[in-house]
Coordinates of C-alpha atoms (C1' of nucleotides) in Angstrom, one line a residue:
Chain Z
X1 CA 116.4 86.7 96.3
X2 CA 114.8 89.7 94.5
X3 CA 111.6 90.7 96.3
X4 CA 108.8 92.9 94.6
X5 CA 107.4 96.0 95.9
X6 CA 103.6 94.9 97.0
X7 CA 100.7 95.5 95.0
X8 CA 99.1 99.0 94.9
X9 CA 101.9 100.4 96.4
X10 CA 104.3 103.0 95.0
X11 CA 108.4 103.8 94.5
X12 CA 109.2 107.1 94.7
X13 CA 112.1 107.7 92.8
X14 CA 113.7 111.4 93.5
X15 CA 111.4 112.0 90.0
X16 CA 108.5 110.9 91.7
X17 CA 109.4 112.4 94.8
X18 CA 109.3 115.9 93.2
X19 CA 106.3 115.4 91.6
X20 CA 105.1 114.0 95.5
X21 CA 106.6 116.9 97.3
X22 CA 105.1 119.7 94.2
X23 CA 101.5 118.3 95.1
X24 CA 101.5 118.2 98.4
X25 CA 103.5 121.8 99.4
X26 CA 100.9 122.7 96.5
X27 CA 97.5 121.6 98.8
X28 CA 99.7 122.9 102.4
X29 CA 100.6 126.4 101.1
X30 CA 96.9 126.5 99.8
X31 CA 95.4 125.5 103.1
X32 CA 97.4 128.0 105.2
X33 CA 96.1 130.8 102.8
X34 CA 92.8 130.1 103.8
X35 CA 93.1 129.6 106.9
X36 CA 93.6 126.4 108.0
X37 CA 96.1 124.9 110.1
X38 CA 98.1 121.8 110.0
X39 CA 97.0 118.4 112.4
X40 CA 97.9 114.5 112.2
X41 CA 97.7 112.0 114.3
X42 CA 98.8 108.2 114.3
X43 CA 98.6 105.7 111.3
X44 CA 96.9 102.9 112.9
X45 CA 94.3 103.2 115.1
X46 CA 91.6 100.6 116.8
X47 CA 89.7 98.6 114.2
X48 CA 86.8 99.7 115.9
X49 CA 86.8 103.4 115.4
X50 CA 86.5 102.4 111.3
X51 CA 83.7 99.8 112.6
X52 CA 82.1 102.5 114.3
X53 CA 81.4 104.4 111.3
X54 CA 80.8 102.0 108.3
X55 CA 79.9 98.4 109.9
X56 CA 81.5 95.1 109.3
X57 CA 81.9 95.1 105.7
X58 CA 84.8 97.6 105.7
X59 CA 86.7 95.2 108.1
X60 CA 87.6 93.3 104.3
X61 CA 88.4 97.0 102.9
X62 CA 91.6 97.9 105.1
X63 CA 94.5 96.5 106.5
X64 CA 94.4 95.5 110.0
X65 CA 96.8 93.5 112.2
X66 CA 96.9 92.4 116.2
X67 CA 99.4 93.7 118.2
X68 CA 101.3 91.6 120.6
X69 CA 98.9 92.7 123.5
X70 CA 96.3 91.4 121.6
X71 CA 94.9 94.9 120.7
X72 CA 92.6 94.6 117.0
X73 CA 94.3 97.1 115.2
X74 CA 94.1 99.3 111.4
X75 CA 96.1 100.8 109.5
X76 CA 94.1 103.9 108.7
X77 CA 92.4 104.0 105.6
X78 CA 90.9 107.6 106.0
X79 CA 91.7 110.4 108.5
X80 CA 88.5 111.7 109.3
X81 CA 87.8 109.2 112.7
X82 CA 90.9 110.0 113.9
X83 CA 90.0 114.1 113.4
X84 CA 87.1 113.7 115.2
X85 CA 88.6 111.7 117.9
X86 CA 91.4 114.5 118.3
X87 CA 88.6 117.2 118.4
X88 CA 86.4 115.2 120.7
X89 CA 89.0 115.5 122.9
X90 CA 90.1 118.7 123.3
X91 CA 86.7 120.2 122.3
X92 CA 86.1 122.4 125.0
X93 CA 89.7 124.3 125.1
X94 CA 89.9 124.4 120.8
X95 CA 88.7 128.3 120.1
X96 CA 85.8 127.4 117.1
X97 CA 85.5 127.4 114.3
X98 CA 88.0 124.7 113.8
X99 CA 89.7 125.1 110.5
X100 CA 92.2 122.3 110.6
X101 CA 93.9 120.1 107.3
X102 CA 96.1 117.6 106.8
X103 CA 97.9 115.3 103.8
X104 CA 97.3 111.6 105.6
X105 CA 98.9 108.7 104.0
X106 CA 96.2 106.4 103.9
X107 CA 95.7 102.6 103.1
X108 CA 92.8 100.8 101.8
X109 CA 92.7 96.8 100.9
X110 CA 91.0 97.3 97.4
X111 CA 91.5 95.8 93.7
X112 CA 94.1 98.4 92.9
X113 CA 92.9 100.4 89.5
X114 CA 93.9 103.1 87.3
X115 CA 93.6 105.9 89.7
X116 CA 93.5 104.1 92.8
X117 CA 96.1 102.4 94.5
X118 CA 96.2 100.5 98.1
X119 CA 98.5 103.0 99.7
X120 CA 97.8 107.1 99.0
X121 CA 97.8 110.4 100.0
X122 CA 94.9 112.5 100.7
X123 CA 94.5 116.3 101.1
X124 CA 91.5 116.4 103.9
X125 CA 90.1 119.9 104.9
X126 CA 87.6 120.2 107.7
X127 CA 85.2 123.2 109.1
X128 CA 84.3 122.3 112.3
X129 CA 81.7 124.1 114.5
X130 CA 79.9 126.1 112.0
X131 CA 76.0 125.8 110.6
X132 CA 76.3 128.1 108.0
X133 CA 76.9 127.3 104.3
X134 CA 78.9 129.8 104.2
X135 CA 81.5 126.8 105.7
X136 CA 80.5 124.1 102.8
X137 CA 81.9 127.0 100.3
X138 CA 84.8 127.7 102.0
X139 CA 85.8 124.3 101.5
X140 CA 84.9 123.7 98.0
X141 CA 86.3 127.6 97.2
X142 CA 89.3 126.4 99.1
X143 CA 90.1 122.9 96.6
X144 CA 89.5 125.0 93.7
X145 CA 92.1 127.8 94.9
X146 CA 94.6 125.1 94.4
X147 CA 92.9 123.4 91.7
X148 CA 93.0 126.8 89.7
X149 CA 96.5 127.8 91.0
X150 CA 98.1 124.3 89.1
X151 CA 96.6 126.0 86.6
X152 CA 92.6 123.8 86.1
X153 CA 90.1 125.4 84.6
X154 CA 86.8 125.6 84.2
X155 CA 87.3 123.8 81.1
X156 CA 88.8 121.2 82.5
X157 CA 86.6 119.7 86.1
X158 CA 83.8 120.2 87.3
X159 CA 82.1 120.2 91.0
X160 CA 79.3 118.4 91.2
X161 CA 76.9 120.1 94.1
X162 CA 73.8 118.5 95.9
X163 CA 72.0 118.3 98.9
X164 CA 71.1 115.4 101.1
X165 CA 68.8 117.2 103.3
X166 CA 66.9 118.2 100.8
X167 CA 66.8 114.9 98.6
X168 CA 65.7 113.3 102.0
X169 CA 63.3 115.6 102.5
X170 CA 61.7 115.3 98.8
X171 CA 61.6 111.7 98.7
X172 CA 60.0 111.7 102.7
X173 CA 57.2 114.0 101.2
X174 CA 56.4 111.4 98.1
X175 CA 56.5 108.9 100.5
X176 CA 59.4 107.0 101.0
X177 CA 60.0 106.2 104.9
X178 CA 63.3 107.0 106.8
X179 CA 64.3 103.6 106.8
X180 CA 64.1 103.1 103.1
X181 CA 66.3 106.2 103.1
X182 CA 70.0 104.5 102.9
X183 CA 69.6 102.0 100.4
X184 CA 67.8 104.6 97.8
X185 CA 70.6 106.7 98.4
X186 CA 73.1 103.4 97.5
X187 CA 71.0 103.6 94.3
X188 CA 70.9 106.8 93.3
X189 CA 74.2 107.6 93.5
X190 CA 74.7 105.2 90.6
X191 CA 72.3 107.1 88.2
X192 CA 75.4 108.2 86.6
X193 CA 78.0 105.2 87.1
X194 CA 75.5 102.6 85.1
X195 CA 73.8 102.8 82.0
X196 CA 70.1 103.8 82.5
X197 CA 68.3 100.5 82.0
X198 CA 70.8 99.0 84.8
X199 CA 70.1 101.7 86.9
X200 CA 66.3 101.8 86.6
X201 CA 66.7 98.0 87.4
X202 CA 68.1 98.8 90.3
X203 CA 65.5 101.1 91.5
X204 CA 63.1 98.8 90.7
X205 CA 64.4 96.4 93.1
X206 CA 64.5 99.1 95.8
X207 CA 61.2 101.0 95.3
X208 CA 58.3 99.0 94.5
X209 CA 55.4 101.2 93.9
X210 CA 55.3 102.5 90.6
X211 CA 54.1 106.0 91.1
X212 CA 57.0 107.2 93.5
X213 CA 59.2 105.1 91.3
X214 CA 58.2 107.4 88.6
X215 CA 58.7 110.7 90.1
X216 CA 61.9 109.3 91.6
X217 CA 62.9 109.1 87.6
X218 CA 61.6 112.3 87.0
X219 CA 62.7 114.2 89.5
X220 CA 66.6 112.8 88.6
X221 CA 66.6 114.3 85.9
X222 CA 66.5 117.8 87.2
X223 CA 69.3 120.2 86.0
X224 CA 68.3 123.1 88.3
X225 CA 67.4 123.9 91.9
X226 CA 64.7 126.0 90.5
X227 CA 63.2 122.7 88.2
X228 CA 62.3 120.7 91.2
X229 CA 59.5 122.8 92.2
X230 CA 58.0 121.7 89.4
X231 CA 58.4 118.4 89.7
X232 CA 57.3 118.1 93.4
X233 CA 55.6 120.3 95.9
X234 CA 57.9 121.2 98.3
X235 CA 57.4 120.5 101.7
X236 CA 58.9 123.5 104.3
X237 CA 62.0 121.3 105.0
X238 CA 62.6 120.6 101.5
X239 CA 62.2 124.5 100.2
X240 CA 64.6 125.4 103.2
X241 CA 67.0 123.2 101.8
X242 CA 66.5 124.1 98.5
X243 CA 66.9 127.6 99.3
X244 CA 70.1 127.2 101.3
X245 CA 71.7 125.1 98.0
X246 CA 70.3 128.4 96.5
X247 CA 72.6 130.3 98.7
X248 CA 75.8 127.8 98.3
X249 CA 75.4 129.0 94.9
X250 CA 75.3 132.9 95.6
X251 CA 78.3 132.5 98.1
X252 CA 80.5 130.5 95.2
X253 CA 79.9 133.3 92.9
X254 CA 80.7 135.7 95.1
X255 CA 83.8 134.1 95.8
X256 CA 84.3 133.6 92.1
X257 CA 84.1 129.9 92.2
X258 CA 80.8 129.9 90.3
X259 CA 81.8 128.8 87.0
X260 CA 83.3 126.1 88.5
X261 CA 80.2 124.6 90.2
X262 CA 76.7 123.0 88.8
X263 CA 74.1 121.1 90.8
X264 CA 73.8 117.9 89.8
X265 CA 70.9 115.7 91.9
X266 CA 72.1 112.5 91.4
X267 CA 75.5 113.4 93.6
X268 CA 74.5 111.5 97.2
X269 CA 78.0 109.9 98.1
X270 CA 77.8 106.6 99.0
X271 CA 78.5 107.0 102.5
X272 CA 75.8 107.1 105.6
X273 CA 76.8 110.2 107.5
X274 CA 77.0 112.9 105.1
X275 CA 73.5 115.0 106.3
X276 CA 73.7 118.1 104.0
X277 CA 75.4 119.7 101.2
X278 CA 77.3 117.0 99.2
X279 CA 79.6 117.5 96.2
X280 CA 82.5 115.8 94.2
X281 CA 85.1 117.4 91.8
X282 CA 85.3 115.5 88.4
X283 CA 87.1 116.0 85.4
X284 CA 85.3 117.4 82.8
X285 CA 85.0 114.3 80.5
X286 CA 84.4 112.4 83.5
X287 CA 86.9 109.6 82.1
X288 CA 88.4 109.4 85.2
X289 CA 87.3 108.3 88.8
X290 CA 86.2 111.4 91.3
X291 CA 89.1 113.8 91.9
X292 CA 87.7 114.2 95.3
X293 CA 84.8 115.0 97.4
X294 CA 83.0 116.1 100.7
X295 CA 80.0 117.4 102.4
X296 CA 78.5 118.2 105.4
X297 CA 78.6 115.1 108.5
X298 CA 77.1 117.6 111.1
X299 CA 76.6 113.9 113.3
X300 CA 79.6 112.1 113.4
X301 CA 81.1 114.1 116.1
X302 CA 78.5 112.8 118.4
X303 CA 78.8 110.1 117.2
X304 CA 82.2 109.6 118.5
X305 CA 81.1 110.5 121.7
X306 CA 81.4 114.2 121.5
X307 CA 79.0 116.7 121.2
X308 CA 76.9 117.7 118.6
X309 CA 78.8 120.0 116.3
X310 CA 78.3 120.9 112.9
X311 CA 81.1 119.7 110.7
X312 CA 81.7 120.0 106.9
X313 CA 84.8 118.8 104.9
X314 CA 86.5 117.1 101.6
X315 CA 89.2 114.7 100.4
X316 CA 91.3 114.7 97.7
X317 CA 93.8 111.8 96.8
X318 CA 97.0 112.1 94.4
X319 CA 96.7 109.5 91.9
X320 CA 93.7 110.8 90.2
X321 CA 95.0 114.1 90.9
X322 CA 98.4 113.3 89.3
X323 CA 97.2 111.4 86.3
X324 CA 94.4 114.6 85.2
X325 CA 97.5 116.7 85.9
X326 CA 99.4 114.8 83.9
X327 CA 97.1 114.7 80.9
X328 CA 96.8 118.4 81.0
X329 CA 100.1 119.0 81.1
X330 CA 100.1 120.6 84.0
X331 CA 102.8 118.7 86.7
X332 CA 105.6 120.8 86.8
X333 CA 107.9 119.9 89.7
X334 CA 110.6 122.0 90.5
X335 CA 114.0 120.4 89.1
X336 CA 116.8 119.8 92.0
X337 CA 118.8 122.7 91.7
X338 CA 122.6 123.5 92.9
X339 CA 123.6 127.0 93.1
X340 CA 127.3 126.2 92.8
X341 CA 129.0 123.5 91.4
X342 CA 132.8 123.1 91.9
X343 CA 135.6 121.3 90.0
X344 CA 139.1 121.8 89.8
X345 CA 141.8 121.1 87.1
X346 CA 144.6 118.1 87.5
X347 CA 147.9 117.8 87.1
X348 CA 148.7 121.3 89.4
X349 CA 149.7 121.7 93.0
X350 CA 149.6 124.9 95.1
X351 CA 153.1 125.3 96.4
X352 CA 154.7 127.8 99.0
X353 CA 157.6 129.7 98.1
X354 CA 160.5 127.0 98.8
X355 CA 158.4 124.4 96.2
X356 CA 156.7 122.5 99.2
X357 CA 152.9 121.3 98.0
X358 CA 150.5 122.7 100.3
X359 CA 147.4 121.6 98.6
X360 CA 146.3 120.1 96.1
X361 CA 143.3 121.2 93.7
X362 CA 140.9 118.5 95.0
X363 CA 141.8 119.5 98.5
X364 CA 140.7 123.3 97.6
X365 CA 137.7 121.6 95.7
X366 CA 136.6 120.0 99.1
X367 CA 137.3 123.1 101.0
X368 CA 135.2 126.0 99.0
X369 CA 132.0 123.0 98.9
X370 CA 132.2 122.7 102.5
X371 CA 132.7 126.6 103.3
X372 CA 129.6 127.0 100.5
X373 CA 127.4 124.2 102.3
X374 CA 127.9 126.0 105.4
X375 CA 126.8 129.2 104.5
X376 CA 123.5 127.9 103.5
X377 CA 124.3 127.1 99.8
X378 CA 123.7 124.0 97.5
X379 CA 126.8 123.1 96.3
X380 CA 128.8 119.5 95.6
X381 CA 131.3 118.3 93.5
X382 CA 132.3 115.7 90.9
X383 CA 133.1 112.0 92.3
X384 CA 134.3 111.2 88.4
X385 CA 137.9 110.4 88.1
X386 CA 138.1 111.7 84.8
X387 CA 140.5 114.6 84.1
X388 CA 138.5 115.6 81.3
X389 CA 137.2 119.5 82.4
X390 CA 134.5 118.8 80.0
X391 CA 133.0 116.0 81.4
X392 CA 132.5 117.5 84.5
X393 CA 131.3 120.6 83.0
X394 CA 128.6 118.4 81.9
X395 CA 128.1 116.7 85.0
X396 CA 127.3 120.5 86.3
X397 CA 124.9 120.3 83.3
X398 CA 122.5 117.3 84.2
X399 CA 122.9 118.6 88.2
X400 CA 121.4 121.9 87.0
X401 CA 124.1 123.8 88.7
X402 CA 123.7 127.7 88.3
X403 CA 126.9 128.6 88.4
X404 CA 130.3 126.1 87.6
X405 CA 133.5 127.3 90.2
X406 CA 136.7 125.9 88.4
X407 CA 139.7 125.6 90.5
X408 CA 143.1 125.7 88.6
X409 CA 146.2 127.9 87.5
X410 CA 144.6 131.0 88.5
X411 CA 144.4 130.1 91.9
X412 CA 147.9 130.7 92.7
X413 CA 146.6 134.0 92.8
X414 CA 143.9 133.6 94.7
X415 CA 141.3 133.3 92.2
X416 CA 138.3 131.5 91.3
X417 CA 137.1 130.6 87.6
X418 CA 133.3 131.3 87.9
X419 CA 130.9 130.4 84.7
X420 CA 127.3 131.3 84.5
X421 CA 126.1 128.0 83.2
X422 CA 122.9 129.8 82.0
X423 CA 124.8 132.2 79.9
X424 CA 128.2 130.4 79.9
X425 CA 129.6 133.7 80.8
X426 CA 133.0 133.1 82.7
X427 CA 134.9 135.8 85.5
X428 CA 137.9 135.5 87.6
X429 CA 137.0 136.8 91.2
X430 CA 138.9 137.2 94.2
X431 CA 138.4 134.2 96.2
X432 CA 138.1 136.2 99.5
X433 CA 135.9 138.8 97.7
X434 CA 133.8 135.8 96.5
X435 CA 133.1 134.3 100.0
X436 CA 132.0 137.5 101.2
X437 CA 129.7 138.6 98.8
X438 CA 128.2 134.9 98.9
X439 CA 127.9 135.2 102.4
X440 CA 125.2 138.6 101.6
X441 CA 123.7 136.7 99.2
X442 CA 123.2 133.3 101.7
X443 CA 121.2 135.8 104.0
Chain T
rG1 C1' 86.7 89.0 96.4
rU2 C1' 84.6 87.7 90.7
rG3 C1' 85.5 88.0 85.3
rA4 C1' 88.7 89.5 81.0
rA5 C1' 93.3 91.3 78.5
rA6 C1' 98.5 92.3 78.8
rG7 C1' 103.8 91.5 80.6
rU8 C1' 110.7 91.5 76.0
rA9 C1' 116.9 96.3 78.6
rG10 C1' 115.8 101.8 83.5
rC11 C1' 111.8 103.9 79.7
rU12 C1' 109.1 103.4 74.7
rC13 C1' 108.8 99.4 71.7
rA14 C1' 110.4 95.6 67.3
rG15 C1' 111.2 90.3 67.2
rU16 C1' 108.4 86.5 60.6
rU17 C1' 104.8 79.7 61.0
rG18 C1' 108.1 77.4 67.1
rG19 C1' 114.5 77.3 64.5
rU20 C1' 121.4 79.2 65.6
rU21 C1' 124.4 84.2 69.7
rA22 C1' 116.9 88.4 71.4
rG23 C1' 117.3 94.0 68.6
rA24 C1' 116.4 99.6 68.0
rG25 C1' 115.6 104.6 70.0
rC26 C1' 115.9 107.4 74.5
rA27 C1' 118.6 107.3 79.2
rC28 C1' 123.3 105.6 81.5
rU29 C1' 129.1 104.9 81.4
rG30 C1' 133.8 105.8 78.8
rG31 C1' 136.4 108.1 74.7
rA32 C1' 137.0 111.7 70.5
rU33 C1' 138.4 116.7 74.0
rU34 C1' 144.8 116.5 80.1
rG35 C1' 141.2 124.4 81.0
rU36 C1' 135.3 124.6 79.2
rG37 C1' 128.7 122.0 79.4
rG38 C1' 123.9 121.4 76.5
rA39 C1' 125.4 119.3 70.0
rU40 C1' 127.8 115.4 67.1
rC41 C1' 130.5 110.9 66.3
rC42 C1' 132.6 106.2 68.3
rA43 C1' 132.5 102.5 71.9
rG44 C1' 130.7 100.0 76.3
rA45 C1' 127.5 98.3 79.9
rG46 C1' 122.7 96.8 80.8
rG47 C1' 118.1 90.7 79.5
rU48 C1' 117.1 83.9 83.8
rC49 C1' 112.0 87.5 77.3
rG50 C1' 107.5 88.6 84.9
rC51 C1' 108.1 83.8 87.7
rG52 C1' 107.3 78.3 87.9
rG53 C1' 106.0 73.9 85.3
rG54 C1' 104.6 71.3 80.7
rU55 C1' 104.5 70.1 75.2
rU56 C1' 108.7 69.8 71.6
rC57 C1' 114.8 67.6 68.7
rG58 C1' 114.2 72.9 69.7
rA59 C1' 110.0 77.9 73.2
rA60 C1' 110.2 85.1 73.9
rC61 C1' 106.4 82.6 70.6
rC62 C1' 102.1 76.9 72.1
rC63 C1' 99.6 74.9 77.0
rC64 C1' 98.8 75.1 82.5
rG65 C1' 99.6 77.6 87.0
rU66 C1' 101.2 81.9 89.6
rC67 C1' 102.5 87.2 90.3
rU68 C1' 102.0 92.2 88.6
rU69 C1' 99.5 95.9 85.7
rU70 C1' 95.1 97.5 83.1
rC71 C1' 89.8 97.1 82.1
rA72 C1' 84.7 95.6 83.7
rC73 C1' 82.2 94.2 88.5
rC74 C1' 82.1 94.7 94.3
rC75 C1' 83.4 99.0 96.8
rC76 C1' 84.8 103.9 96.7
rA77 C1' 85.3 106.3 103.7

RNA sequence: GUGAAAGUAGCUCAGUUGGUUAGAGCACUGGAUUGUGGAUCCAGAGGUCGCGGGUUCGAACCCCGUCUUUCACCCCA
């Protein structure tokens, strides 16, 4: 019975697996360069801790199963809960700030699409403990460090930069209560995902009065922090968080991330707990879905039952990731590599004085891989049963084998046939001599 | 979860109005070449035409269902 793989899930074939393995020791040597340090924790967790942050609704979004104690479990479907559970816990011993990252594989019960799939991975980098902005651009500077070091550039994404605080604070001061808060926010964070009568529709719908509806309009169509002023009067929360969008700015050109970065109003993020800077990375056609994205959450520690702690962070997953990569050119995996590969010839034994075999060529073959493999070396041989040199020669090929040992006549006198399979130069060494210079090199 | 399109070899695709034994290129295996790779030539293997049912003398082709993928919604933590 042939059984299919499950929807929105992925084989990775050792092809795919280098292309995994290139993205991901991409995003962890990036993260250690700026400081952050490696955490995980389990793949499931209780249902409720997703509850607990998104309501009901999300129960339909993820996989979840019951144990056989009867415990309501998930399969995680992002990594932040579980981060600030683990923080929580340990809050008062952890020295802060808390720079921590991780790659989650993640799984999420959705209509798989181009670009997103039911089971991912997801590079997650979190500042925890710090109020300043100065943390917001340390995250974005630190996605673009590995964004630019794949070799992205400005020409090709884009982060998109905004502020919730200050949004809230604008639409508070034309009148909009907190409650109505949430649901405009749903709203406006489709300005740019439908076309504009669908989206004026929509706000329609949510804001009734036709005044605020029209400076809502107006005041989304803002393409600078300094344009809103003259769209609304700014209220003192509002110009604060104006001014500290202003200084997000100032810190990502500092860092030279600038030309990477616009403000954009109509980023707000779907999600309830973001309470600050907000910001997702597109390409710059914006053909694709969001390459990732993250803001400041400085409640959701608390509301795990921790303290309240300022916390800012982002997400990005691999399949949009891959496919922009892809397009650009730009996914270049390191090829498995062998730095020896050994064959022998046939039809010769190795004979002591009175004719008796002592070994035989594939014996020798066996021997020098294993002593190689030992001394810390990539090295194998040819299962092919062919006596044909060449064919194995080519097998050396396709294995991208550096160097090609042949074992054969010349071994009698205890030497090796070595070929530089780059420059298909060829040299008899010494075997002994050989083994000891490999064993320098293998330190 | 709703709506639409597509599915032929490992990959990219041809396949005439429904007509005999479903093809090509790349990749793979063997040989040309029993001590020399990447090239070339020759040969081989690989298919329940996504799966199941129906119409028909006859189905890769038409119809229905289903699965998967892609697109538009929902959602996007």
């Amino acid at each position: 019975m042939k059984i299919p793989p499950v929807k929105g899930t992925r084989d990775f074939y050792p092809a795919d697996m280098a292309v995994r393995n290139w993205m991901i020791d991409g995003w962890k040597k990036v993260s250690l360069r700026n400081g952050f340090e490696e955490y995980d924790g389990p793949i499931f967790e209780y249902l409720k801790m997703f509850q607990l942050k998104s309501g009901d609704e999300i129960v339909e979004q993820l996989f979840s199963l019951k144990d056989r104690g009867g415990r309501e479990l998930a399969i995680r479907p992002e990594i932040t809960p579980t981060l600030a559970r683990m923080v929580n816990q340990k809050i008062s011993s952890l020295p802060k700030p808390i720079k921590w990252f991780s790659v989650p594989r993640l799984c999420r019960a959705e209509r798989p699409q181009r670009g997103r799939l039911r089971e991912f991975f997801q590079w997650n980098i979190d500042i925890i403990g710090v109020d300043d902005v100065l943390a917001d651009a340390e995250t974005i500077f630190c996605a673009l460090d590995y964004l630019q070091e794949v070799g992205l550039t400005p020409n090709d994404i884009v982060v998109k930069i905004s502020n919730r605080k200050m949004l809230a604070a604008i639409l508070q001061s034309i009148g909009i209560s907190q409650g109505e808060l949430e649901p405009l926010y749903a709203v406006l964070d489709k300005r740019d995902k439908l076309p504009q009568e669908a989206f004026e529709e929509m706000l329609t719908k949510q804001v009734g009065d036709e005044n605020k509806r029209t400076l809502i309009l107006k005041l989304m169509t803002v393409e600078s922090i300094e344009q809103i002023s003259s769209v609304v009067e700014l209220s003192k929360t509002a110009k604060e968080s104006v001014d500290e969008l202003g200084r997000l700015f100032e810190l990502l050109d500092v860092m030279g991330a600038g030309d990477f970065c616009v403000f954009d109003i109509g980023i707000v993020r779907g999600l309830a707990y973001y309470t600050g800077i907000v910001y997702e990375i597109y390409d710059k056609e914006s053909e694709l879905r969001a390459i990732g994205g993250g803001g400041r959450y400085d409640n959701l520690l608390k509301q795990f039952g921790g303290p309240n702690i300022p916390a800012t962070g982002f997400g990005v997953g691999d399949c949009v990731l891959a496919i922009l990569l892809e397009e650009k050119g730009l996914l270049k995996p390191k090829p498995q590599e062998l730095d020896y590969f050994i064959t022998f010839v046939s039809n010769i034994t190795f004979n002591d004085k009175e004719g008796n075999i002592q070994s035989t060529p594939e014996d020798e073959m066996v021997k020098l891989t294993a002593k190689l493999r030992r001394l810390g070396l990539k090295a194998d041989f040819s299962y092919k049963l062919t006596e044909s040199l060449s064919k194995k020669l080519k097998e050396a090929s396709t294995r991208n084998a550096q160097k090609c040992i042949i074992i054969g006549e010349e071994f009698k006198d205890n030497q090796l046939s070595v070929k530089d399979m780059a420059t298909g130069q060829q040299e008899l060494v010494d075997i002994n001599k050989f083994l000891a210079e490999v064993k320098l090199q293998s330190r």
